[in-house]
Amino acid sequence: MFILQRLSKFPQNLHCIKNVMQRYPKRNESFLSSPGPSSMLKNVVKASLVGISIGFPVGVAITMSYSWYINKEASKTYHLEGKEEKIEIIQKKPLVPISREVVFPVDTTDLKLTLFQYQTCPFCCKVRVFLDYYGISYDVVEVDPVLRKEISWSTYKKVPVLLAQVDSGYQPLNDSSMIISLLASYLKDKSQKIDDLVECYPRIAMHDENQKFKYEIMNKYFLMYKGNLPSDKYMDEIIEERKWRKWVDDIFVHTLSPNVYRTLDEAYRTFNWFSEVGKWEEYFPTWERLIMINIGAIAMWLISKRLKRKHNLKDDVRQSLYDEINKWLHAVKKHGNTFMGGEKPNLSDLAVYGILKSIEGCNAFEDALDNTKLSTWYYAMTFLKQESSTENVGMIFDVNKTVKYAFVTTEGCLWPILRSRIGRKYKQNGHMSMLELQYVTAERQYSSSNSKQELLHTRLVKIFLEICDLMPGLAWTQV
C-alpha cells in the first residue's frame, strides 16, 4: 500500500519539476536540433525523468510479480511441510542390464546390492570407496548422465541409487551419505535389517531459505548404534567424523565442478576422461556417447560459472580447491596420525578420498598434488588398511563373466590397481594381466627384498588359484 501511495504522488512531483524547468529560457524547442548547454541539460534531465517514471514502476511490478509467483508456488506445497515421504520397497528388480559385477569372495555380509551410478560422480565414488574398503560385493549399472533412462523406474532422479534386496522385494537407498551411514550401521550390527534401518533415516518435506521445496533426509550422518556405543569409539570422535562428512557434502564437493570444467577445453578433456574410465564405448551406442560428451561438456562449462558465483569461490578457482584441501590436511595433522580416523581411516577419510577419486584423471587433481601436500595422505589412502587382515582378492567382471580387473588385499593392505598411477605405469588404459598385478604389488611393498618379493609372489598365485577353484566358470583376460 505504501508503494502505491508513493506512485500516486509521482505525477504531482513531475508537475513541480516541470514548473521549475519552465523558468529557464527555451533556446531550442526541437529535441533533434543542435542544443545549447541549458537545452542539453534540460533534455538530459527530461530523459532521465522519463526513464525513472517508466523503469521504477516496471521494476516494482516485476519484483512484486516474482515474489507473488514464488509465494504462490510455495503455497502449493506448504501443506507438505514436515511430512515424511516413504521410500517404498519395489516388488521386482528393474529390467536394466548389469554393466559389471564387483565380487569379493570373502564377503560375509549376505547383501545383494546394485549400484546405479555415474562412474566419475563424486557421490557415487564415495559409495564405491566405502563398499570396496569393507569388501562388500555389488553389481554396477552405469547410468547415461544425459538421458538417465536406467533410473526411469525411480522417483528419485539423482545418483547414486543403491538397490538392496530384502525379504519383501528391493529397497531403494538414496543419497550417498545416507547409504554409507545405513550400511555402516548394518556392519556394526548385522542383526538389523536393511528395511528396518531405512526407518531411521526419514525423508522429510521442507522449504529452504529461498522458499524452494525439497526433501531432506534426516540423520544421514548418524550411525545407528542402538544404544551400544562401540568400545573403540569416543563421542567426540563420532561428532568429529560427522562434522567432516558434512563438510565434504556442503563445502568441499562444490569446489570440484568449477575446477574440472574451468574452460571449455578442460570440460571436453574431463568428459573424454569420463568416457574412458566409465567404459561408455562398451555400455552406450556411439550416438548416445557423443551426446553425453558434447552436450555434457558444454552444459557443465556453462553451469560451472554459475556454481562458482553460488558457492563464493575465488576468481582463481584452483585456489579455492587448494584452500579446502589444506583445511582438511591441517585437521588430519592436528590429530597426529596418518588418517583422520587415526591409524586407519574413518568414514570422513573415505568420503574425502571418494570425492577426490572422482577427479583423479583431471588437470585439477594433478595441480592439487603439485600445489598442496595432498599426496602423502592420498596415497596412504590408496594403499589403505583393511578392517580385516584376511587376504582378499576383489575382482570386477564384465557381462560375460570374464575377469577384467583385480585388486589385491594382502597383509591388511588394499592395493587398488584399477585406475592407480601404478597401473597406468604399466598399461596406459589401466588393464593388467595377473603376472603384472603380482609384480607391481610385490614391487611396491618389497622393493628392497628379493626373498620377500618371491614369497609374496607365491602367496598371490596361491590366492588367485583358490579364487579360480571357487569360481570355475570364470576366465582370466590376458591384456
PDB file of C-alpha atoms in Angstrom, residues 308-410:
ATOM      1  CA  LYS A 308      31.427 -20.505  -8.905  1.00  0.00           C
ATOM      2  CA  ARG A 309      29.258 -17.498  -8.017  1.00  0.00           C
ATOM      3  CA  LYS A 310      26.759 -19.518  -5.991  1.00  0.00           C
ATOM      4  CA  HIS A 311      29.413 -21.013  -3.729  1.00  0.00           C
ATOM      5  CA  ASN A 312      31.518 -17.828  -3.497  1.00  0.00           C
ATOM      6  CA  LEU A 313      34.683 -19.331  -4.925  1.00  0.00           C
ATOM      7  CA  LYS A 314      37.697 -17.163  -5.640  1.00  0.00           C
ATOM      8  CA  ASP A 315      38.365 -15.751  -9.103  1.00  0.00           C
ATOM      9  CA  ASP A 316      41.137 -18.321  -9.339  1.00  0.00           C
ATOM     10  CA  VAL A 317      39.005 -21.378  -8.563  1.00  0.00           C
ATOM     11  CA  ARG A 318      42.111 -23.536  -8.176  1.00  0.00           C
ATOM     12  CA  GLN A 319      42.971 -21.552  -5.059  1.00  0.00           C
ATOM     13  CA  SER A 320      39.577 -22.359  -3.541  1.00  0.00           C
ATOM     14  CA  LEU A 321      40.255 -26.057  -4.159  1.00  0.00           C
ATOM     15  CA  TYR A 322      43.717 -25.814  -2.583  1.00  0.00           C
ATOM     16  CA  ASP A 323      42.333 -23.923   0.420  1.00  0.00           C
ATOM     17  CA  GLU A 324      39.800 -26.638   1.229  1.00  0.00           C
ATOM     18  CA  ILE A 325      42.347 -29.423   0.731  1.00  0.00           C
ATOM     19  CA  ASN A 326      44.746 -27.619   3.072  1.00  0.00           C
ATOM     20  CA  LYS A 327      41.969 -27.203   5.626  1.00  0.00           C
ATOM     21  CA  TRP A 328      41.442 -30.982   5.580  1.00  0.00           C
ATOM     22  CA  LEU A 329      45.153 -31.797   5.742  1.00  0.00           C
ATOM     23  CA  HIS A 330      45.619 -29.394   8.660  1.00  0.00           C
ATOM     24  CA  ALA A 331      42.829 -31.154  10.565  1.00  0.00           C
ATOM     25  CA  VAL A 332      44.368 -34.577   9.869  1.00  0.00           C
ATOM     26  CA  LYS A 333      47.801 -33.359  11.005  1.00  0.00           C
ATOM     27  CA  LYS A 334      46.267 -31.937  14.163  1.00  0.00           C
ATOM     28  CA  HIS A 335      45.129 -35.449  15.096  1.00  0.00           C
ATOM     29  CA  GLY A 336      48.727 -36.650  14.890  1.00  0.00           C
ATOM     30  CA  ASN A 337      48.074 -39.712  12.723  1.00  0.00           C
ATOM     31  CA  THR A 338      48.076 -40.700   9.075  1.00  0.00           C
ATOM     32  CA  PHE A 339      44.291 -40.557   8.844  1.00  0.00           C
ATOM     33  CA  MET A 340      41.523 -38.555  10.443  1.00  0.00           C
ATOM     34  CA  GLY A 341      40.402 -41.834  11.982  1.00  0.00           C
ATOM     35  CA  GLY A 342      43.839 -42.455  13.483  1.00  0.00           C
ATOM     36  CA  GLU A 343      45.860 -45.446  12.328  1.00  0.00           C
ATOM     37  CA  LYS A 344      43.057 -46.476   9.996  1.00  0.00           C
ATOM     38  CA  PRO A 345      40.567 -44.370   8.030  1.00  0.00           C
ATOM     39  CA  ASN A 346      37.156 -43.458   9.352  1.00  0.00           C
ATOM     40  CA  LEU A 347      34.101 -42.511   7.299  1.00  0.00           C
ATOM     41  CA  SER A 348      35.291 -38.930   6.815  1.00  0.00           C
ATOM     42  CA  ASP A 349      38.592 -40.188   5.338  1.00  0.00           C
ATOM     43  CA  LEU A 350      36.672 -42.425   2.958  1.00  0.00           C
ATOM     44  CA  ALA A 351      34.351 -39.554   1.991  1.00  0.00           C
ATOM     45  CA  VAL A 352      37.175 -37.119   1.147  1.00  0.00           C
ATOM     46  CA  TYR A 353      39.067 -39.835  -0.719  1.00  0.00           C
ATOM     47  CA  GLY A 354      35.969 -40.770  -2.721  1.00  0.00           C
ATOM     48  CA  ILE A 355      35.353 -37.169  -3.729  1.00  0.00           C
ATOM     49  CA  LEU A 356      38.951 -36.715  -4.893  1.00  0.00           C
ATOM     50  CA  LYS A 357      38.910 -40.079  -6.667  1.00  0.00           C
ATOM     51  CA  SER A 358      36.236 -38.676  -8.972  1.00  0.00           C
ATOM     52  CA  ILE A 359      38.668 -36.132 -10.481  1.00  0.00           C
ATOM     53  CA  GLU A 360      41.807 -38.279 -10.433  1.00  0.00           C
ATOM     54  CA  GLY A 361      42.276 -38.062 -14.208  1.00  0.00           C
ATOM     55  CA  CYS A 362      41.674 -34.305 -14.453  1.00  0.00           C
ATOM     56  CA  ASN A 363      44.160 -31.447 -14.611  1.00  0.00           C
ATOM     57  CA  ALA A 364      42.723 -30.044 -11.390  1.00  0.00           C
ATOM     58  CA  PHE A 365      43.800 -33.155  -9.486  1.00  0.00           C
ATOM     59  CA  GLU A 366      47.346 -33.022 -10.860  1.00  0.00           C
ATOM     60  CA  ASP A 367      47.542 -29.336  -9.942  1.00  0.00           C
ATOM     61  CA  ALA A 368      46.317 -30.130  -6.423  1.00  0.00           C
ATOM     62  CA  LEU A 369      49.088 -32.704  -5.997  1.00  0.00           C
ATOM     63  CA  ASP A 370      51.659 -30.171  -7.194  1.00  0.00           C
ATOM     64  CA  ASN A 371      50.432 -27.237  -5.099  1.00  0.00           C
ATOM     65  CA  THR A 372      49.447 -28.890  -1.811  1.00  0.00           C
ATOM     66  CA  LYS A 373      50.785 -31.693   0.387  1.00  0.00           C
ATOM     67  CA  LEU A 374      47.852 -33.906  -0.569  1.00  0.00           C
ATOM     68  CA  SER A 375      49.918 -36.781  -1.979  1.00  0.00           C
ATOM     69  CA  THR A 376      51.067 -38.177   1.388  1.00  0.00           C
ATOM     70  CA  TRP A 377      47.545 -38.636   2.732  1.00  0.00           C
ATOM     71  CA  TYR A 378      46.046 -39.541  -0.655  1.00  0.00           C
ATOM     72  CA  TYR A 379      48.470 -42.351  -1.443  1.00  0.00           C
ATOM     73  CA  ALA A 380      48.261 -43.620   2.121  1.00  0.00           C
ATOM     74  CA  MET A 381      44.539 -43.937   1.406  1.00  0.00           C
ATOM     75  CA  THR A 382      45.220 -45.561  -1.945  1.00  0.00           C
ATOM     76  CA  PHE A 383      47.070 -48.318  -0.125  1.00  0.00           C
ATOM     77  CA  LEU A 384      44.846 -48.138   2.914  1.00  0.00           C
ATOM     78  CA  LYS A 385      44.495 -50.725   5.629  1.00  0.00           C
ATOM     79  CA  GLN A 386      41.570 -53.124   5.646  1.00  0.00           C
ATOM     80  CA  GLU A 387      39.303 -53.703   8.590  1.00  0.00           C
ATOM     81  CA  SER A 388      40.320 -57.361   8.460  1.00  0.00           C
ATOM     82  CA  SER A 389      43.778 -58.834   7.925  1.00  0.00           C
ATOM     83  CA  THR A 390      42.241 -61.641   5.863  1.00  0.00           C
ATOM     84  CA  GLU A 391      43.814 -61.960   2.459  1.00  0.00           C
ATOM     85  CA  ASN A 392      41.336 -60.945  -0.171  1.00  0.00           C
ATOM     86  CA  VAL A 393      41.117 -60.503  -3.910  1.00  0.00           C
ATOM     87  CA  GLY A 394      38.474 -58.190  -5.304  1.00  0.00           C
ATOM     88  CA  MET A 395      37.628 -58.739  -8.939  1.00  0.00           C
ATOM     89  CA  ILE A 396      35.492 -56.930 -11.483  1.00  0.00           C
ATOM     90  CA  PHE A 397      33.760 -58.968 -14.156  1.00  0.00           C
ATOM     91  CA  ASP A 398      32.215 -57.911 -17.412  1.00  0.00           C
ATOM     92  CA  VAL A 399      28.802 -59.102 -18.596  1.00  0.00           C
ATOM     93  CA  ASN A 400      30.357 -62.319 -19.972  1.00  0.00           C
ATOM     94  CA  LYS A 401      31.751 -63.271 -16.557  1.00  0.00           C
ATOM     95  CA  THR A 402      35.286 -62.560 -17.716  1.00  0.00           C
ATOM     96  CA  VAL A 403      37.685 -61.071 -15.197  1.00  0.00           C
ATOM     97  CA  LYS A 404      38.508 -57.553 -16.359  1.00  0.00           C
ATOM     98  CA  TYR A 405      40.420 -56.163 -13.380  1.00  0.00           C
ATOM     99  CA  ALA A 406      41.631 -57.259  -9.999  1.00  0.00           C
ATOM    100  CA  PHE A 407      42.804 -55.530  -6.886  1.00  0.00           C
ATOM    101  CA  VAL A 408      44.562 -57.394  -4.138  1.00  0.00           C
ATOM    102  CA  THR A 409      44.411 -57.115  -0.384  1.00  0.00           C
ATOM    103  CA  THR A 410      47.386 -58.691   1.321  1.00  0.00           C
TER     104      THR A 410
END
